CSV table of C-alpha atoms in Angstrom, one decimal:
chain,number,residue,atom,x,y,z
A,1,MET,CA,-8.2,43.9,1.6
A,2,ASN,CA,-8.5,45.8,4.9
A,3,ILE,CA,-6.9,44.2,8.0
A,4,ASN,CA,-9.5,43.9,10.6
A,5,LEU,CA,-10.9,41.6,13.3
A,6,THR,CA,-11.1,38.8,10.8
A,7,LEU,CA,-7.4,38.3,11.5
A,8,PHE,CA,-8.0,37.2,15.1
A,9,GLY,CA,-11.2,35.4,14.2
A,10,GLN,CA,-9.2,33.3,11.7
A,11,SER,CA,-6.4,32.6,14.2
A,12,LEU,CA,-9.0,31.3,16.7
A,13,THR,CA,-10.8,29.2,14.1
A,14,PHE,CA,-7.5,27.8,13.0
A,15,ILE,CA,-6.6,26.8,16.5
A,16,VAL,CA,-10.0,25.2,17.1
A,17,PHE,CA,-9.8,23.1,13.9
A,18,ILE,CA,-6.3,22.0,14.7
A,19,TRP,CA,-7.4,21.0,18.2
A,20,PHE,CA,-10.4,19.1,16.9
A,21,CYS,CA,-8.3,17.2,14.3
A,22,TRP,CA,-5.6,16.6,16.9
A,23,LYS,CA,-8.1,15.1,19.4
A,24,PHE,CA,-10.8,13.5,17.3
A,25,ILE,CA,-9.6,12.7,13.8
A,26,TRP,CA,-5.9,12.0,13.7
A,27,PRO,CA,-5.5,9.5,16.5
A,28,LEU,CA,-8.4,7.3,15.2
A,29,LEU,CA,-7.0,7.2,11.7
A,30,ILE,CA,-3.4,6.6,12.8
A,31,ASP,CA,-4.5,3.9,15.3
A,32,ALA,CA,-6.4,2.1,12.6
A,33,MET,CA,-3.5,2.3,10.2
A,34,ARG,CA,-1.0,1.1,12.7
A,35,GLU,CA,-3.2,-1.8,13.7
A,36,ARG,CA,-3.7,-2.8,10.0
A,37,GLN,CA,0.1,-2.5,9.5
A,38,LYS,CA,0.6,-4.9,12.5
A,39,THR,CA,-2.0,-7.3,11.1
A,40,ILE,CA,-0.4,-7.3,7.7
A,41,ALA,CA,3.0,-7.8,9.2
A,42,GLU,CA,1.8,-10.7,11.2
A,43,GLY,CA,0.0,-12.2,8.2
A,44,LEU,CA,3.1,-11.9,6.1
A,45,GLU,CA,5.2,-13.5,8.9
A,46,SER,CA,2.8,-16.5,9.3
A,47,ALA,CA,2.6,-16.9,5.5
A,48,GLU,CA,6.4,-17.1,5.5
A,49,ARG,CA,6.3,-19.6,8.3
A,50,ALA,CA,3.6,-21.7,6.5
A,51,GLY,CA,5.9,-21.6,3.4
A,52,LYS,CA,8.7,-23.0,5.4
A,53,ASP,CA,6.5,-25.7,6.9
A,54,LEU,CA,5.3,-26.6,3.4
A,55,GLU,CA,8.9,-26.9,2.2
A,56,LEU,CA,9.7,-29.2,5.2
A,57,ALA,CA,6.7,-31.3,4.5
A,58,GLN,CA,7.6,-31.6,0.8
A,59,GLU,CA,11.1,-32.6,1.8
A,60,HIS,CA,9.7,-35.2,4.1
A,61,ALA,CA,7.3,-36.5,1.5
A,62,THR,CA,10.0,-36.8,-1.1
A,63,ASP,CA,12.1,-38.7,1.5
A,64,GLN,CA,9.3,-41.1,2.2
A,65,LEU,CA,8.7,-41.6,-1.5
A,66,ARG,CA,12.3,-42.4,-2.1
A,67,LYS,CA,12.3,-44.8,0.8
A,68,ALA,CA,9.2,-46.5,-0.6
A,69,LYS,CA,10.7,-46.8,-4.0
A,70,ASP,CA,13.9,-48.3,-2.6
A,71,GLY,CA,11.8,-50.8,-0.6
A,72,ALA,CA,9.8,-51.7,-3.6
A,73,ARG,CA,13.0,-52.2,-5.7
A,74,GLU,CA,14.4,-54.5,-3.0
A,75,ILE,CA,11.2,-56.5,-2.9
A,76,ILE,CA,11.2,-56.9,-6.7
A,77,GLU,CA,14.9,-57.9,-6.6
A,78,GLN,CA,14.2,-60.5,-4.0
A,79,ALA,CA,11.2,-61.8,-5.9
A,80,ARG,CA,13.2,-62.1,-9.0
A,81,ALA,CA,16.0,-64.0,-7.2
A,82,ARG,CA,13.4,-66.3,-5.7
A,83,ALA,CA,11.8,-66.9,-9.0
A,84,THR,CA,15.1,-67.8,-10.7
A,85,GLN,CA,15.9,-70.0,-7.8
A,86,MET,CA,12.5,-71.8,-8.1
A,87,ILE,CA,13.0,-72.2,-11.9
A,88,GLU,CA,16.4,-73.7,-11.3
A,89,GLU,CA,15.0,-76.1,-8.7
A,90,ALA,CA,12.2,-77.1,-11.0
A,91,LYS,CA,14.6,-77.6,-13.8
A,92,GLY,CA,16.7,-79.9,-11.6
A,93,ASP,CA,13.7,-81.8,-10.4
A,94,ALA,CA,12.5,-82.2,-13.9
A,95,ALA,CA,15.8,-83.5,-15.2
A,96,GLU,CA,16.0,-86.0,-12.3
A,97,GLU,CA,12.5,-87.2,-13.0
A,98,GLY,CA,13.1,-87.5,-16.7
A,99,GLU,CA,16.2,-89.5,-15.9
A,100,ARG,CA,14.3,-91.8,-13.6
A,101,VAL,CA,11.5,-92.3,-16.1
A,102,LYS,CA,14.0,-93.0,-18.9
A,103,LEU,CA,15.8,-95.6,-16.7
A,104,ALA,CA,12.6,-97.3,-15.9
A,105,ALA,CA,11.6,-97.4,-19.5
A,106,GLN,CA,15.0,-98.8,-20.5
A,107,ALA,CA,14.7,-101.4,-17.8
A,108,ASP,CA,11.2,-102.3,-19.1
A,109,ILE,CA,12.5,-102.4,-22.7
A,110,GLU,CA,15.4,-104.6,-21.7
A,111,GLN,CA,13.1,-106.9,-19.8
A,112,ASP,CA,10.7,-107.1,-22.7
A,113,MET,CA,13.6,-107.8,-25.0
A,114,ASN,CA,15.0,-110.5,-22.8
A,115,ARG,CA,11.6,-112.0,-22.5
A,116,ALA,CA,11.2,-111.9,-26.3
A,117,ARG,CA,14.6,-113.3,-26.8
A,118,GLU,CA,13.9,-116.1,-24.4
A,119,ALA,CA,10.6,-116.8,-26.2
A,120,LEU,CA,12.4,-116.6,-29.6
A,121,ARG,CA,15.1,-118.9,-28.4
A,122,GLY,CA,12.6,-121.4,-27.3
A,123,ASP,CA,10.8,-121.2,-30.6
A,124,VAL,CA,14.0,-121.4,-32.6
A,125,ALA,CA,15.1,-124.5,-30.7
A,126,THR,CA,11.8,-126.1,-31.5
A,127,LEU,CA,12.0,-125.0,-35.1
A,128,VAL,CA,15.6,-126.2,-35.4
A,129,VAL,CA,14.6,-129.5,-34.0
A,130,ALA,CA,11.6,-129.7,-36.2
A,131,GLY,CA,13.8,-128.7,-39.2
A,132,ALA,CA,16.5,-131.1,-38.3
A,133,GLU,CA,14.0,-133.9,-37.9
A,134,LYS,CA,12.7,-133.3,-41.3
A,135,ILE,CA,16.1,-133.2,-42.7
A,136,LEU,CA,17.5,-136.3,-40.9
A,137,GLY,CA,14.2,-138.0,-41.0
A,138,GLU,CA,14.4,-139.2,-37.6
A,139,SER,CA,13.6,-137.7,-34.3
A,140,ILE,CA,16.3,-136.2,-32.4
A,141,ASP,CA,16.5,-137.2,-28.9
A,142,GLN,CA,16.0,-134.2,-27.0
A,143,SER,CA,17.8,-135.4,-24.1
A,144,ARG,CA,20.8,-136.5,-26.1
A,145,HIS,CA,21.2,-133.4,-28.1
A,146,ALA,CA,20.2,-131.1,-25.3
A,147,GLU,CA,23.8,-129.8,-25.2
A,148,LEU,CA,23.7,-129.0,-28.9
A,149,LEU,CA,20.4,-127.3,-28.7
A,150,LYS,CA,21.5,-125.2,-25.9
A,151,GLN,CA,24.5,-124.1,-27.9
A,152,LEU,CA,22.3,-123.2,-30.8
A,153,SER,CA,19.8,-121.2,-28.9
A,154,GLY,CA,22.7,-119.6,-27.1
A,155,GLN,CA,23.9,-118.3,-30.5
A,156,LEU,CA,20.7,-116.5,-31.2
B,1,MET,CA,-19.9,40.8,-15.6
B,2,ALA,CA,-22.4,41.1,-12.8
B,3,SER,CA,-24.5,43.7,-14.6
B,4,GLY,CA,-24.4,45.7,-17.9
B,5,THR,CA,-24.0,49.0,-16.3
B,6,GLN,CA,-20.7,48.2,-14.5
B,7,THR,CA,-17.4,49.3,-15.8
B,8,SER,CA,-14.5,46.8,-15.8
B,9,ALA,CA,-12.9,48.7,-12.9
B,10,GLU,CA,-16.1,48.5,-10.9
B,11,TYR,CA,-16.5,44.8,-11.7
B,12,ILE,CA,-13.0,44.1,-10.5
B,13,GLN,CA,-13.5,46.3,-7.4
B,14,HIS,CA,-16.7,44.5,-6.7
B,15,HIS,CA,-15.0,41.1,-6.9
B,16,LEU,CA,-12.2,42.2,-4.5
B,17,THR,CA,-14.4,43.6,-1.8
B,18,ASN,CA,-15.4,41.5,1.2
B,19,LEU,CA,-18.7,41.4,2.8
B,20,THR,CA,-17.8,43.4,5.9
B,21,TYR,CA,-19.7,43.8,9.1
B,22,GLY,CA,-18.9,46.8,11.3
B,23,GLN,CA,-19.9,50.3,12.3
B,24,LEU,CA,-21.5,52.2,9.5
B,25,PRO,CA,-20.8,56.0,9.0
B,26,ASP,CA,-24.2,56.8,10.7
B,27,GLY,CA,-23.0,55.1,13.9
B,28,THR,CA,-25.1,51.9,13.5
B,29,TRP,CA,-23.7,48.4,13.0
B,30,GLY,CA,-24.3,46.6,9.8
B,31,LEU,CA,-22.9,45.3,6.5
B,32,ALA,CA,-20.9,47.8,4.4
B,33,HIS,CA,-22.6,48.8,1.1
B,34,SER,CA,-19.4,49.8,-0.7
B,35,ALA,CA,-15.7,49.2,-0.7
B,36,GLN,CA,-15.1,52.6,0.8
B,37,GLU,CA,-17.5,52.0,3.6
B,38,ALA,CA,-15.8,48.7,4.4
B,39,LYS,CA,-12.5,50.5,4.4
B,40,ASP,CA,-13.8,53.2,6.8
B,41,MET,CA,-14.9,50.6,9.3
B,42,GLY,CA,-11.3,50.2,10.4
B,43,PHE,CA,-10.0,47.4,12.5
B,44,TRP,CA,-13.2,46.7,14.4
B,45,ALA,CA,-15.0,45.0,11.6
B,46,ILE,CA,-15.2,41.5,10.4
B,47,ASN,CA,-15.2,40.0,6.9
B,48,VAL,CA,-18.3,37.9,7.2
B,49,ASP,CA,-17.8,36.0,3.9
B,50,SER,CA,-14.2,35.0,4.6
B,51,MET,CA,-15.1,33.8,8.1
B,52,ALA,CA,-18.2,32.0,6.9
B,53,TRP,CA,-16.4,30.2,4.1
B,54,ALA,CA,-13.4,29.4,6.2
B,55,ILE,CA,-15.4,28.0,9.0
B,56,GLY,CA,-17.8,26.3,6.7
B,57,LEU,CA,-15.0,24.5,4.9
B,58,GLY,CA,-13.3,23.7,8.2
B,59,VAL,CA,-16.5,22.2,9.5
B,60,LEU,CA,-16.8,20.3,6.2
B,61,PHE,CA,-13.3,18.9,6.8
B,62,CYS,CA,-13.9,18.0,10.4
B,63,TRP,CA,-17.3,16.4,9.6
B,64,SER,CA,-16.2,14.4,6.6
B,65,PHE,CA,-12.8,13.3,7.9
B,66,GLY,CA,-14.2,12.9,11.4
B,67,ARG,CA,-16.8,10.5,10.0
B,68,VAL,CA,-14.2,8.5,8.3
B,69,ALA,CA,-12.0,8.5,11.4
B,70,ARG,CA,-14.9,7.3,13.6
B,71,ASN,CA,-15.7,4.5,11.2
B,72,ALA,CA,-12.1,3.7,10.5
B,73,THR,CA,-11.4,0.0,10.4
B,74,ALA,CA,-8.1,-1.7,10.7
B,75,GLY,CA,-9.5,-4.2,8.2
B,76,VAL,CA,-10.0,-3.6,4.5
B,77,PRO,CA,-10.6,0.2,4.1
B,78,ASP,CA,-13.3,1.5,1.8
B,79,GLY,CA,-12.6,4.2,-0.9
B,80,MET,CA,-13.0,7.3,1.3
B,81,GLN,CA,-10.9,5.8,4.1
B,82,ASN,CA,-8.3,4.9,1.6
B,83,PHE,CA,-8.3,8.5,0.3
B,84,VAL,CA,-8.0,9.9,3.8
B,85,GLU,CA,-5.3,7.5,4.8
B,86,MET,CA,-3.4,8.4,1.8
B,87,ILE,CA,-3.3,12.0,2.9
B,88,VAL,CA,-2.6,11.0,6.5
B,89,GLU,CA,0.3,8.8,5.5
B,90,PHE,CA,1.7,11.5,3.2
B,91,ILE,CA,1.6,14.1,6.0
B,92,GLU,CA,2.8,11.7,8.6
B,93,GLU,CA,5.9,10.8,6.6
B,94,ILE,CA,6.8,14.3,5.7
B,95,THR,CA,6.3,15.5,9.3
B,96,SER,CA,8.3,12.7,10.8
B,97,ASN,CA,11.1,13.6,8.4
B,98,ILE,CA,11.1,17.3,9.2
B,99,PHE,CA,10.2,17.2,12.8
B,100,PRO,CA,12.1,14.5,14.7
B,101,TYR,CA,10.9,15.5,18.2
B,102,ARG,CA,8.0,14.0,20.2
B,103,ASN,CA,4.9,16.1,19.9
B,104,SER,CA,1.6,14.6,19.0
B,105,MET,CA,0.2,17.9,17.8
B,106,ILE,CA,2.5,18.6,14.9
B,107,ALA,CA,1.3,16.0,12.5
B,108,PRO,CA,-2.4,16.6,13.0
B,109,MET,CA,-1.7,20.3,12.7
B,110,ALA,CA,0.1,19.9,9.4
B,111,PHE,CA,-2.8,17.6,8.3
B,112,THR,CA,-5.4,20.1,9.2
B,113,ILE,CA,-3.5,23.0,7.5
B,114,PHE,CA,-3.0,21.0,4.3
B,115,VAL,CA,-6.6,19.9,3.9
B,116,TRP,CA,-8.2,23.0,5.2
B,117,VAL,CA,-6.0,25.4,3.1
B,118,PHE,CA,-6.5,23.2,0.1
B,119,LEU,CA,-10.3,23.3,0.5
B,120,MET,CA,-10.2,27.1,0.9
B,121,ASN,CA,-7.9,27.4,-2.2
B,122,LEU,CA,-10.2,25.0,-4.1
B,123,MET,CA,-12.9,27.6,-4.0
B,124,ASP,CA,-10.9,29.6,-6.5
B,125,LEU,CA,-11.8,27.0,-9.1
B,126,ILE,CA,-15.5,27.8,-8.9
B,127,PRO,CA,-16.2,30.3,-11.7
B,128,VAL,CA,-15.8,33.8,-10.2
B,129,ASP,CA,-19.3,35.0,-10.9
B,130,TRP,CA,-21.5,32.1,-9.9
B,131,ILE,CA,-21.7,32.5,-6.2
B,132,PRO,CA,-21.4,36.4,-6.1
B,133,LEU,CA,-24.4,36.4,-8.6
B,134,LEU,CA,-26.4,34.0,-6.4
B,135,ALA,CA,-25.6,36.1,-3.3
B,136,GLY,CA,-26.4,39.3,-5.2
B,137,ALA,CA,-29.8,37.8,-6.2
B,138,SER,CA,-30.5,37.1,-2.6
B,139,GLY,CA,-29.6,40.7,-1.5
B,140,VAL,CA,-26.0,40.3,-0.4
B,141,HIS,CA,-23.8,42.9,-2.1
B,142,PHE,CA,-20.4,41.3,-1.7
B,143,MET,CA,-19.3,37.7,-1.6
B,144,LYS,CA,-15.7,36.6,-1.8
B,145,ILE,CA,-15.7,32.9,-1.7
B,146,VAL,CA,-12.0,32.2,-1.5
B,147,PRO,CA,-11.0,32.9,2.1
B,148,THR,CA,-7.3,32.6,1.2
B,149,THR,CA,-7.5,35.6,-1.0
B,150,ASP,CA,-8.2,37.6,2.1
B,151,PRO,CA,-5.0,38.6,3.9
B,152,ASN,CA,-6.8,38.5,7.2
B,153,VAL,CA,-7.3,34.8,6.8
B,154,THR,CA,-3.7,33.9,5.7
B,155,LEU,CA,-2.1,36.3,8.2
B,156,GLY,CA,-4.5,35.1,10.9
B,157,MET,CA,-3.3,31.5,10.4
B,158,ALA,CA,0.3,32.7,10.2
B,159,LEU,CA,-0.2,34.6,13.5
B,160,ALA,CA,-1.4,31.5,15.2
B,161,VAL,CA,1.6,29.7,13.8
B,162,PHE,CA,3.8,32.5,15.2
B,163,VAL,CA,2.2,32.2,18.6
B,164,LEU,CA,3.0,28.5,18.5
B,165,ILE,CA,6.6,29.2,17.5
B,166,LEU,CA,7.0,31.5,20.5
B,167,TYR,CA,5.2,29.0,22.8
B,168,PHE,CA,7.3,26.0,21.8
B,169,SER,CA,10.5,28.0,21.7
B,170,VAL,CA,10.0,29.2,25.3
B,171,ARG,CA,8.8,25.8,26.4
B,172,GLN,CA,11.7,23.9,25.0
B,173,LYS,CA,14.5,26.4,25.7
B,174,GLY,CA,13.2,28.5,28.5
B,175,LEU,CA,12.7,32.3,28.1
B,176,GLY,CA,16.3,32.9,28.7
B,177,GLY,CA,17.4,30.3,26.3
B,178,PHE,CA,15.1,31.6,23.6
B,179,LEU,CA,16.2,35.3,24.1
B,180,GLY,CA,19.8,34.1,24.2
B,181,GLU,CA,19.3,32.5,20.9
B,182,LEU,CA,18.0,35.7,19.5
B,183,ALA,CA,20.7,37.9,21.0
B,184,PHE,CA,23.9,35.9,20.8
B,185,HIS,CA,23.7,34.8,17.2
B,186,PRO,CA,25.1,35.1,14.6
B,187,PHE,CA,27.7,37.5,15.9
B,188,PRO,CA,29.6,37.4,19.2
B,189,LYS,CA,27.8,38.5,22.4
B,190,VAL,CA,29.2,42.1,22.2
B,191,LEU,CA,27.1,42.7,19.1
B,192,ALA,CA,23.9,41.7,20.9
B,193,PRO,CA,21.8,44.6,19.6
B,194,ALA,CA,22.8,43.8,16.0
B,195,ASN,CA,22.1,40.1,16.6
B,196,LEU,CA,18.7,40.9,18.2
B,197,PHE,CA,17.8,43.0,15.2
B,198,LEU,CA,18.8,40.4,12.7
B,199,GLU,CA,17.2,37.5,14.5
B,200,GLY,CA,14.2,39.6,15.3
B,201,VAL,CA,13.7,40.3,11.6
B,202,THR,CA,14.2,36.6,10.8
B,203,LEU,CA,11.7,35.6,13.4
B,204,LEU,CA,9.1,38.1,12.3
B,205,ALA,CA,9.7,37.3,8.6
B,206,LYS,CA,8.5,33.8,9.3
B,207,PRO,CA,4.8,34.4,9.9
B,208,ILE,CA,4.7,37.4,7.5
B,209,SER,CA,6.2,35.5,4.6
B,210,LEU,CA,4.1,32.5,5.5
B,211,GLY,CA,0.9,34.5,5.4
B,212,LEU,CA,1.7,36.7,2.5
B,213,ARG,CA,3.0,33.9,0.2
B,214,LEU,CA,-0.3,32.1,0.4
B,215,PHE,CA,-2.3,35.3,0.1
B,216,GLY,CA,-0.2,36.6,-2.8
B,217,ASN,CA,-0.5,33.4,-4.8
B,218,MET,CA,-4.2,33.0,-4.3
B,219,TYR,CA,-5.0,36.7,-4.7
B,220,ALA,CA,-3.1,36.8,-8.0
B,221,GLY,CA,-4.8,33.7,-9.2
B,222,GLU,CA,-8.2,35.1,-8.3
B,223,MET,CA,-7.3,38.3,-10.0
B,224,ILE,CA,-6.4,36.5,-13.2
B,225,PHE,CA,-9.7,34.6,-13.1
B,226,VAL,CA,-11.5,37.9,-12.7
B,227,LEU,CA,-9.6,39.5,-15.6
B,228,ILE,CA,-10.4,36.4,-17.8
B,229,ALA,CA,-14.1,36.7,-16.8
B,230,ILE,CA,-14.1,40.3,-18.1
B,231,MET,CA,-13.1,38.9,-21.5
B,232,PHE,CA,-16.3,36.9,-21.7
B,233,SER,CA,-18.5,39.9,-22.1
B,234,SER,CA,-16.5,41.9,-24.6
B,235,GLY,CA,-17.0,40.0,-27.9
B,236,VAL,CA,-17.1,36.7,-29.6
B,237,VAL,CA,-13.3,36.5,-30.1
B,238,THR,CA,-12.4,37.4,-26.6
B,239,PHE,CA,-15.1,35.0,-25.4
B,240,ILE,CA,-13.4,32.1,-27.1
B,241,GLY,CA,-10.0,33.3,-26.1
B,242,GLY,CA,-11.3,33.7,-22.5
B,243,SER,CA,-12.7,30.2,-22.5
B,244,VAL,CA,-9.4,28.7,-23.5
B,245,LEU,CA,-7.5,30.9,-21.0
B,246,GLN,CA,-10.0,30.1,-18.2
B,247,TRP,CA,-9.5,26.4,-18.8
B,248,GLY,CA,-5.8,26.7,-19.1
B,249,TRP,CA,-5.4,28.8,-16.0
B,250,ALA,CA,-7.8,26.6,-14.0
B,251,LEU,CA,-5.7,23.6,-14.9
B,252,PHE,CA,-2.5,25.4,-13.8
B,253,HIS,CA,-4.2,26.7,-10.7
B,254,VAL,CA,-5.0,23.1,-9.6
B,255,LEU,CA,-1.3,22.7,-9.2
B,256,ILE,CA,-0.9,26.1,-7.4
B,257,ILE,CA,-3.6,25.5,-4.9
B,258,THR,CA,-2.3,22.1,-3.9
B,259,LEU,CA,1.3,23.4,-3.8
B,260,GLN,CA,0.4,26.4,-1.7
B,261,ALA,CA,-1.5,24.3,0.8
B,262,PHE,CA,1.4,21.9,0.9
B,263,ILE,CA,4.0,24.7,1.4
B,264,PHE,CA,2.0,26.3,4.1
B,265,SER,CA,1.7,23.1,6.1
B,266,VAL,CA,5.3,22.0,5.5
B,267,LEU,CA,6.7,25.4,6.4
B,268,THR,CA,4.6,25.4,9.6
B,269,VAL,CA,6.2,22.1,10.5
B,270,VAL,CA,9.7,23.4,9.7
B,271,TYR,CA,9.1,26.5,11.9
B,272,MET,CA,8.0,24.2,14.7
B,273,ALA,CA,11.1,22.1,14.3
B,274,GLN,CA,13.2,25.2,14.4
B,275,ALA,CA,11.5,26.2,17.6
B,276,TYR,CA,12.5,22.8,19.0
B,277,ASP,CA,16.0,22.9,17.6
B,278,VAL,CA,18.7,23.7,20.2
B,279,GLU,CA,20.9,26.5,18.9
B,280,GLU,CA,23.5,25.2,16.5
B,281,GLU,CA,26.9,26.8,16.0
B,282,HIS,CA,27.0,29.2,13.2
């Protein structure tokens, strides 16, 4: 508890330690901390920038996607219209063709009918003549009764 | 207690005596053998234990923190660097709040004071008998291991702070400005002697209160540890009571030693800031 030379010894020691810390400890630590602070700040900044870039890219991608969808929809629309058109065309063609086939067939049928009628007429005339010969017992002069026969077969 | 033949008073006295080197009564120089001998050595003696522990802890601080500082990386810090940086940041922030001027010495000074005084205070938590007994066994009579319980140490540091206060005051304000500040406040100039007296007391009170506050806190804490240690040898009941008290007081003391180290370093910064402050109107 006595005050003695230790007082000044301690003052001196105190100054020496402060000087040592001031010159060799503190600046190194503070520099390292400041540098790290800067690095972190820069890192955060670039992260923020990257985030913004990402946002922009996403926007761009969404835009592209929407455009592509629109394009696809348009193409589908066109295809559908074209298909309808083709079907209509085909329907038209088919109807025309059917009509044509039907007409041809009708013409054939008429022709056949006419031919058959002609044949039948001939046959009937022959049969009528034959029948009339039998009934009258004499032969009918074809040339004489040609007018009559013609009338008969015309009634068939 | 150190030995069975001691009385409690002797035990306490023993614990409160520094290992002092100086001139012995027979005229030769050597270590004092008793408290009275140490006292008789007067001013031209030195407390070897205080100085050795103070310097030892200071060197420990410079070595361990210096090693961290040399290996300090701006990348990912390891545990020890983290710990050191935590203290550095803490001190840096407080210092920049209190001391707004440009002086690269203030923050490292506060840092040194905080860590060094803390380490010196920390010695108080080592059980009071361990190291004195070891020293006694190796032939050293006295051994006070807590430098801050020695008023020489705390007042010595306060003295250095006082010198710095004077130095910075004169450097910032000029000798005339500094003396003017002492003489012309708080009363008008005609009352210069009264002003000088008041301001002189204020100025001197700074280092004295700074040193004595730390000393008083640590001395009282040490004393209570010594008193608790006496309880251990006087019966089973007091032994148990002493154990509980020792534990409780140590726990409380953890707060005190940190707080006192903090107060010493912050007050030093405050005094430096006052030395820089240009006189304000009262």
